[in-house]
Coordinates of C-alpha atoms in Angstrom, one line a residue:
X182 CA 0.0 0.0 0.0
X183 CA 1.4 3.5 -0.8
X184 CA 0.4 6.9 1.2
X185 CA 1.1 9.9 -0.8
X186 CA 2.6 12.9 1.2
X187 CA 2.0 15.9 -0.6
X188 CA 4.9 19.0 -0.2
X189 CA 7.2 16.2 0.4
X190 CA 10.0 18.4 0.9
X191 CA 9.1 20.4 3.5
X192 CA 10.1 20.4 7.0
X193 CA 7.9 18.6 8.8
X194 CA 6.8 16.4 5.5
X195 CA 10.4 15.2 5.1
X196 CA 10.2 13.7 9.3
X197 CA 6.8 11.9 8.0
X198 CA 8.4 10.6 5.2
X199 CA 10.9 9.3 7.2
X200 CA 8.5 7.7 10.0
X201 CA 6.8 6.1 6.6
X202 CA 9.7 4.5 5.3
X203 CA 10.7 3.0 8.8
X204 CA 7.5 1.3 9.0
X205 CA 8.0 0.1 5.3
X206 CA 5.1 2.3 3.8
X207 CA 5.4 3.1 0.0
X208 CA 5.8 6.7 -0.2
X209 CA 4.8 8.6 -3.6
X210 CA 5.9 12.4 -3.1
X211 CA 5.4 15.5 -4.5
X212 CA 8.2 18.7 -4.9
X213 CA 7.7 21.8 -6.9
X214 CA 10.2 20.8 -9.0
X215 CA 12.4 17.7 -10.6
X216 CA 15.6 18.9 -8.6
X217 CA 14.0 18.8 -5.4
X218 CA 12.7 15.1 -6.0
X219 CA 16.0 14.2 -6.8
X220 CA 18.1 16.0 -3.6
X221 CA 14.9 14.3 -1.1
X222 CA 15.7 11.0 -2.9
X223 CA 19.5 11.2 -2.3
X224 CA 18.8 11.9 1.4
X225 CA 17.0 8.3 1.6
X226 CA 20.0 7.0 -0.6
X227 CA 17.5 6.5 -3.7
X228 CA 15.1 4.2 -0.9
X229 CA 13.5 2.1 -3.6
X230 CA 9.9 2.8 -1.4
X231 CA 10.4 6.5 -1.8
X232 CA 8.8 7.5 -5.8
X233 CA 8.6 11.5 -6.5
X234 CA 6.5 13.4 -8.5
X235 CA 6.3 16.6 -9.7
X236 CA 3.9 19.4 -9.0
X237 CA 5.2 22.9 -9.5
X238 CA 2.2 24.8 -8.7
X239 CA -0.5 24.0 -6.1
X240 CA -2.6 27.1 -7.4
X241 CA -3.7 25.1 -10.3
X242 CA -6.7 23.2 -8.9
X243 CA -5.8 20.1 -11.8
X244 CA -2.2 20.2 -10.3
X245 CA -2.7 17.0 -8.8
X246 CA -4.4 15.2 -10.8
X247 CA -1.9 13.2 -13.2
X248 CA -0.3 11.9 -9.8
X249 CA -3.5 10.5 -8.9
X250 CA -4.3 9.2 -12.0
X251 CA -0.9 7.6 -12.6
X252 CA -0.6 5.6 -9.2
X253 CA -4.3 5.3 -7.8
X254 CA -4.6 1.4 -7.5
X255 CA -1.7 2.0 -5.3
X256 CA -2.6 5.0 -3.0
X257 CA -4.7 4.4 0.1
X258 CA -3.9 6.8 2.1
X259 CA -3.1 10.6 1.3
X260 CA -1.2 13.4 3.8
X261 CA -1.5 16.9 2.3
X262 CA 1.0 18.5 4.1
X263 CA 2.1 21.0 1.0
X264 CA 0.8 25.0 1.7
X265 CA 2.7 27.7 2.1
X266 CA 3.9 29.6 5.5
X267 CA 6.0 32.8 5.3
X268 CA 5.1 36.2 6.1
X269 CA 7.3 37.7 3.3
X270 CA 4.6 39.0 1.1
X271 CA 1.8 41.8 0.5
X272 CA 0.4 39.5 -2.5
X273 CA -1.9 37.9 0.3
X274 CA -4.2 36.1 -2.2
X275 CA -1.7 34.9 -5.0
X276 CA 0.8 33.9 -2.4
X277 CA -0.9 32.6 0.7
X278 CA -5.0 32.2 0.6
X279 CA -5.2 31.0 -3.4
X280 CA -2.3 28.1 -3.0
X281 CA -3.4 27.3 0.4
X282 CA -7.5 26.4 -0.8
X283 CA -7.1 25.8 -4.4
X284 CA -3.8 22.5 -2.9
X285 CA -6.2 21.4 -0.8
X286 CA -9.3 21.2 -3.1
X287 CA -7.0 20.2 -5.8
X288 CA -5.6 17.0 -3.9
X289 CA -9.3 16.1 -2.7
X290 CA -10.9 16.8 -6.1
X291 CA -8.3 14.4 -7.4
X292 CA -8.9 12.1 -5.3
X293 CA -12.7 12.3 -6.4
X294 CA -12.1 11.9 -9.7
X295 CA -9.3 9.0 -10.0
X296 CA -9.4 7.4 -6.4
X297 CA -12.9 8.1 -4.9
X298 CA -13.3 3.9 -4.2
X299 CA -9.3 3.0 -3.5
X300 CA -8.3 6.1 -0.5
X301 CA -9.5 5.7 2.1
X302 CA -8.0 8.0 5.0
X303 CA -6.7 11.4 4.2
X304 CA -5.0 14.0 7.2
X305 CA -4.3 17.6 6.3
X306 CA -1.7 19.2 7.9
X307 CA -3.3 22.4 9.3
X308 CA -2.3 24.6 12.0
X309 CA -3.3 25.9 15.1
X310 CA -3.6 29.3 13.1
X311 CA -7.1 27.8 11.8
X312 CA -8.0 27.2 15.7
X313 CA -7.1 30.9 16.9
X314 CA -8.6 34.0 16.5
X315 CA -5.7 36.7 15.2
X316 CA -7.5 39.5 16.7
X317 CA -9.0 39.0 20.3
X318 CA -7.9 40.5 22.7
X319 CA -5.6 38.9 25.1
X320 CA -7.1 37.0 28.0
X321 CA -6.1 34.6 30.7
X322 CA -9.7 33.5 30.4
X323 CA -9.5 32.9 26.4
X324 CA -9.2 29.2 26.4
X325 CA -8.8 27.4 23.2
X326 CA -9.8 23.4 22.6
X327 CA -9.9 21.4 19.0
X328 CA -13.2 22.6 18.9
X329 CA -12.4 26.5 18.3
X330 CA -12.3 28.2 14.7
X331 CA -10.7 31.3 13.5
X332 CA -13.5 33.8 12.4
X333 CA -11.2 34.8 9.2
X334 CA -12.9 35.4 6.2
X335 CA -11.7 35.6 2.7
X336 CA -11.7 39.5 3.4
X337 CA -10.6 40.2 6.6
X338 CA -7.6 37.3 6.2
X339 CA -6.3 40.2 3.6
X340 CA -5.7 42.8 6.1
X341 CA -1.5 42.0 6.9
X342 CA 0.5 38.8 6.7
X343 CA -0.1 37.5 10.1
X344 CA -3.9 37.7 9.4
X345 CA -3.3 36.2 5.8
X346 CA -1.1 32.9 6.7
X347 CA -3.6 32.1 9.6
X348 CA -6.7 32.7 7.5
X349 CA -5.3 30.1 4.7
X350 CA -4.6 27.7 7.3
X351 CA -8.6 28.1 8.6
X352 CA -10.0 28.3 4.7
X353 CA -7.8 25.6 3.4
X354 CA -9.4 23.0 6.7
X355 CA -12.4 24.6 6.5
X356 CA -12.2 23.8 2.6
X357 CA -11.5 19.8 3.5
X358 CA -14.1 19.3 6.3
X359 CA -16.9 21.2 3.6
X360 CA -15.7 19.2 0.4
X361 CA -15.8 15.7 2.6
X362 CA -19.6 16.5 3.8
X363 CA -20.6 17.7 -0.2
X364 CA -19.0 14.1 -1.6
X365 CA -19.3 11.6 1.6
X366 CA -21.6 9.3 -0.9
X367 CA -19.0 9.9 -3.6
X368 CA -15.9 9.1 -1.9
X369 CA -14.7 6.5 1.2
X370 CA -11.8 8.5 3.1
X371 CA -12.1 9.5 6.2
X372 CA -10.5 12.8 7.2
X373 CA -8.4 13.8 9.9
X374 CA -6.2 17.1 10.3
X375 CA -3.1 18.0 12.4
X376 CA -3.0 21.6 13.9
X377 CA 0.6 22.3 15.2
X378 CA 1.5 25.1 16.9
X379 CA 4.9 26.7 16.5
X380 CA 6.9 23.3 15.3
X381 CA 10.6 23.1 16.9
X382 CA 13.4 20.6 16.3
X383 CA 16.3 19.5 14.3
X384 CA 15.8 19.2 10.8
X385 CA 16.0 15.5 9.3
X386 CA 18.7 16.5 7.3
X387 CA 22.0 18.4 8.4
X388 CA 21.9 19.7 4.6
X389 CA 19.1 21.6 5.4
X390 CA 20.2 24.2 7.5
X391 CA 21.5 27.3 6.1
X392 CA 21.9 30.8 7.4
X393 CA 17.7 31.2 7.8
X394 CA 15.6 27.9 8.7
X395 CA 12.1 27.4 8.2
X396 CA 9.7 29.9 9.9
X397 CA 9.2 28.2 13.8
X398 CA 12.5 27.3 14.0
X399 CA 14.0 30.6 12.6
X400 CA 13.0 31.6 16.5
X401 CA 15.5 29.6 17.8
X402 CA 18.1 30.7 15.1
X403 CA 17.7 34.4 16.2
X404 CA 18.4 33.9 19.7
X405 CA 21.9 32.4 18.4
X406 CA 21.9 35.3 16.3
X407 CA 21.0 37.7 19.4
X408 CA 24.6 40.2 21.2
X409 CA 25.3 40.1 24.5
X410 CA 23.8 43.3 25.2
X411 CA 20.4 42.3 23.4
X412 CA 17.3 42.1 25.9
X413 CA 15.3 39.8 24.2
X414 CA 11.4 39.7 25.2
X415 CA 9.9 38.0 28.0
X416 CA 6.6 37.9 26.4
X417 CA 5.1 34.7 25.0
X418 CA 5.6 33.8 21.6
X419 CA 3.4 31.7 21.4
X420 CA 3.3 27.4 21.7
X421 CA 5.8 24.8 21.0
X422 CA 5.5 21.4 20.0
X423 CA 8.6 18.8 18.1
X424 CA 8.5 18.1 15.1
X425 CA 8.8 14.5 15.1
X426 CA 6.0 14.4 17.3
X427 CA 3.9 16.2 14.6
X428 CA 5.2 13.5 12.5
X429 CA 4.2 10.8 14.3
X430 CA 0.8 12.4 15.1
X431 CA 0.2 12.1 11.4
X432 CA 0.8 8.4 11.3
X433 CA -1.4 7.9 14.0
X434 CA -4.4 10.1 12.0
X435 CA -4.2 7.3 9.4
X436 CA -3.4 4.7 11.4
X437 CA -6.1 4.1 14.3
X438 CA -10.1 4.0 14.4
X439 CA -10.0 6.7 17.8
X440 CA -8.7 9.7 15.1
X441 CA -11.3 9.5 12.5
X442 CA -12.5 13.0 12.0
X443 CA -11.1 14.5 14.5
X444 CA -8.7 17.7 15.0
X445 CA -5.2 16.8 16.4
X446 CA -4.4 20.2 18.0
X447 CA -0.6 19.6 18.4
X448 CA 1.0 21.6 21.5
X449 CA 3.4 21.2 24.4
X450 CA 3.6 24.3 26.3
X451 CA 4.4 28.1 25.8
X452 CA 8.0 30.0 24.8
X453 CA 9.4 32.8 24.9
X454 CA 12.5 34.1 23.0
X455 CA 14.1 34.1 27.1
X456 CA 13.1 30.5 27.7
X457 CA 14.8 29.2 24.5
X458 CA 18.0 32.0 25.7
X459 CA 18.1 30.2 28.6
X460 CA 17.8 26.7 27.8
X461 CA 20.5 27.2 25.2
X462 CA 22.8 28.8 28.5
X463 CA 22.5 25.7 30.3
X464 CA 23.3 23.1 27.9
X465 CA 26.0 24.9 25.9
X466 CA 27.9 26.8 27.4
X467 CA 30.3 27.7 24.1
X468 CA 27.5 30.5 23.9
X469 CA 27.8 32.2 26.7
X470 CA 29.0 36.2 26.4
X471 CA 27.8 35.7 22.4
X472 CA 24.1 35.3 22.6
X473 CA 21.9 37.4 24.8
X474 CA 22.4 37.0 28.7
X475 CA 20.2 34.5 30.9
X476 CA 17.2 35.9 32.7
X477 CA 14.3 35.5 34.6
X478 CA 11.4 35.0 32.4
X479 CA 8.9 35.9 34.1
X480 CA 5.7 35.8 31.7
X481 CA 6.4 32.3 31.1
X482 CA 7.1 30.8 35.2
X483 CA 3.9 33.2 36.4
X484 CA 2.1 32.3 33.5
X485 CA 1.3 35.1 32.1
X486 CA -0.4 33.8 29.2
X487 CA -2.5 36.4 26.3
X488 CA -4.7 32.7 26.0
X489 CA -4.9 29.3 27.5
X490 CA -4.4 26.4 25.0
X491 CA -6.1 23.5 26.1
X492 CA -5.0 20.5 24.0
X493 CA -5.9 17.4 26.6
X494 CA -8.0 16.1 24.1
X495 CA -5.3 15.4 21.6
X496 CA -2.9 14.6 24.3
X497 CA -5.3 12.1 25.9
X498 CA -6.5 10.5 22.3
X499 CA -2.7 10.2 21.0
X500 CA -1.5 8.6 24.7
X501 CA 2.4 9.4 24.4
X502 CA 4.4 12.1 25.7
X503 CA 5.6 15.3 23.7
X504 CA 8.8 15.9 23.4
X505 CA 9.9 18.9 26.3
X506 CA 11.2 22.4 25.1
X507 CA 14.4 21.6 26.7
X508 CA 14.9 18.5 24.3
X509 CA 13.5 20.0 21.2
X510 CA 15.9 23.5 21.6
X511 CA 18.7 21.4 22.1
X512 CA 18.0 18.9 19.2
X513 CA 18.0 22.4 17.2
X514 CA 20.8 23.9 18.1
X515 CA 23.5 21.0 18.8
X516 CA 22.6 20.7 14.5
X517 CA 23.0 24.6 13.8
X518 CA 26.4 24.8 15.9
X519 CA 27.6 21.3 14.1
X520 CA 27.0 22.7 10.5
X521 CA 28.4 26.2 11.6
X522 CA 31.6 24.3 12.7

């Protein structure tokens, strides 16, 4: 049986991948282009299990179509992680809310049209960014479960970049929970999603890192990045959670009976830029006098949250436990300072 993992390339796609092939899955995956096929085959060393294919533009609603067609006796299972995240644009629609509906539409159309009988569980990788609500106000007494939605609409998502990557993230789920409910008498999958959070850890492959890394973990980079005499903020970023735990959360969405429809919301605790300072203080000390100083970080030990995340569904439903900030910092940065040297 093969499971296609859409945006195979990707950071956390490229840790699933990995999970798939150690459980001996047949992976089909795409990349925007041959090149980058090629370089995620080397990093397997050419795994005979691991096929790519091409889609160079997730915007085009028929983009994967002649992947389905091509290989759907095989595929049973599909994980769409591809969609983009970056902040780096004012082109909110072209670059952020059109990719992020018309991949996921695209990939479930597809599957309508070539596979409707033969898949039979898909899992969107979504984000916490669909569950949270960009503009309220912050509150000790705003609790979010897998239950909550971001209000964004097509419109107000175009208001700045923040607004726009966390409304694609809610319109692109929103888009797979709708299309499911239209075609249940059409098609046989069952649908899942994973909604990280901010997504820490190394990356699979040492090749990977250069002088920026991929959004979440670019966090992390800074604070090596940060002088001495730079106070860096208190305040909480936001949540944390490793990235092989994502991937392994999306294994289980396909995997068990006890995930079918639901929403993993994926999340182990808050961060600030201080907490990641200070965990980087205590396990390597080559940093200190180079990065910004330790400090108390007081938002974070009094809990001074702008919201409450309450994940304990997820937690409970999943039954292991996530990988600690502590662990997931120093996975990061031991790779960063062993490329750099």
């Amino acid at each position: 049986m093969s499971v296609l993992v859409s945006g195979a390339t990707g950071f956390i796609a490229q840790h699933i991948v990995e999970a798939l092939l150690n459980e001996n899955y047949k992976v089909i995956g795409t990349a925007r282009s041959q090149e980058k096929g090629d370089n995620l085959k080397k990093q397997f060393n050419n795994n005979p299990n691991l096929i790519m294919e091409v889609v160079s533009d997730i915007s085009n609603v028929n983009a994967f179509d002649h992947v389905l067609e091509k290989h759907a006796k095989d595929i049973k299972v599909v994980l769409h992680t591809a969609s983009p995240f970056h902040f780096n644009t004012t082109e909110y629609e072209k670059d952020l809310l059109i990719p992020a509906r018309n991949g996921t539409l695209g990939i479930l159309e597809a599957i309508k049209k070539y596979a409707s009988q033969t898949v039979e569980r898909v899992v969107i990788t979504s984000s916490f960014a669909a569950v949270y609500d960009v503009e309220a106000p912050p509150s000790k007494d705003l609790v979010y479960t897998e239950k909550n939605w971001n209000p964004a609409t097509w419109e107000t998502a175009q208001k700045n970049a923040v607004m726009a990557y966390c409304g694609s993230k809610k319109i692109a789920e929103k888009t797979a929970w709708d299309f499911l409910e239209k075609n249940k008498n059409v098609v046989k999958f069952q649908l899942s999603t994973v909604n990280p959070v901010f997504v820490f850890g190394p990356q699979l492959a040492s090749s990977s890192v250069g002088d920026t890394l991929n959004t979440s973990c670019e966090l992390i980079n800074a604070v090596l990045k940060s002088k001495p005499s730079d106070v860096l903020a208190t305040s909480i970023a936001g949540e944390f959670i490793d990235v092989r735990d994502v991937a392994k959360a999306h294994l289980a969405a396909f995997q068990r009976e006890n995930t079918v429809g639901k929403r993993l919301v994926m999340s182990n605790g808050p961060f600030s830029s201080q907490t990641i300072c200070n965990v980087i203080h205590k396990d390597f000390p080559q940093y200190d006098g180079k990065i910004a100083p330790v400090a108390k970080d007081t938002d974070v030990d009094n809990g001074n949250v702008s919201f409450v995340l309450d994940n304990s569904a997820t937690k409970k439903l999943l039954g292991w436990e996530f990988i600690s900030l502590q662990k997931s910092v120093d996975d990061t940065v031991a790779q960063i300072a062993q490329v750099k040297n």
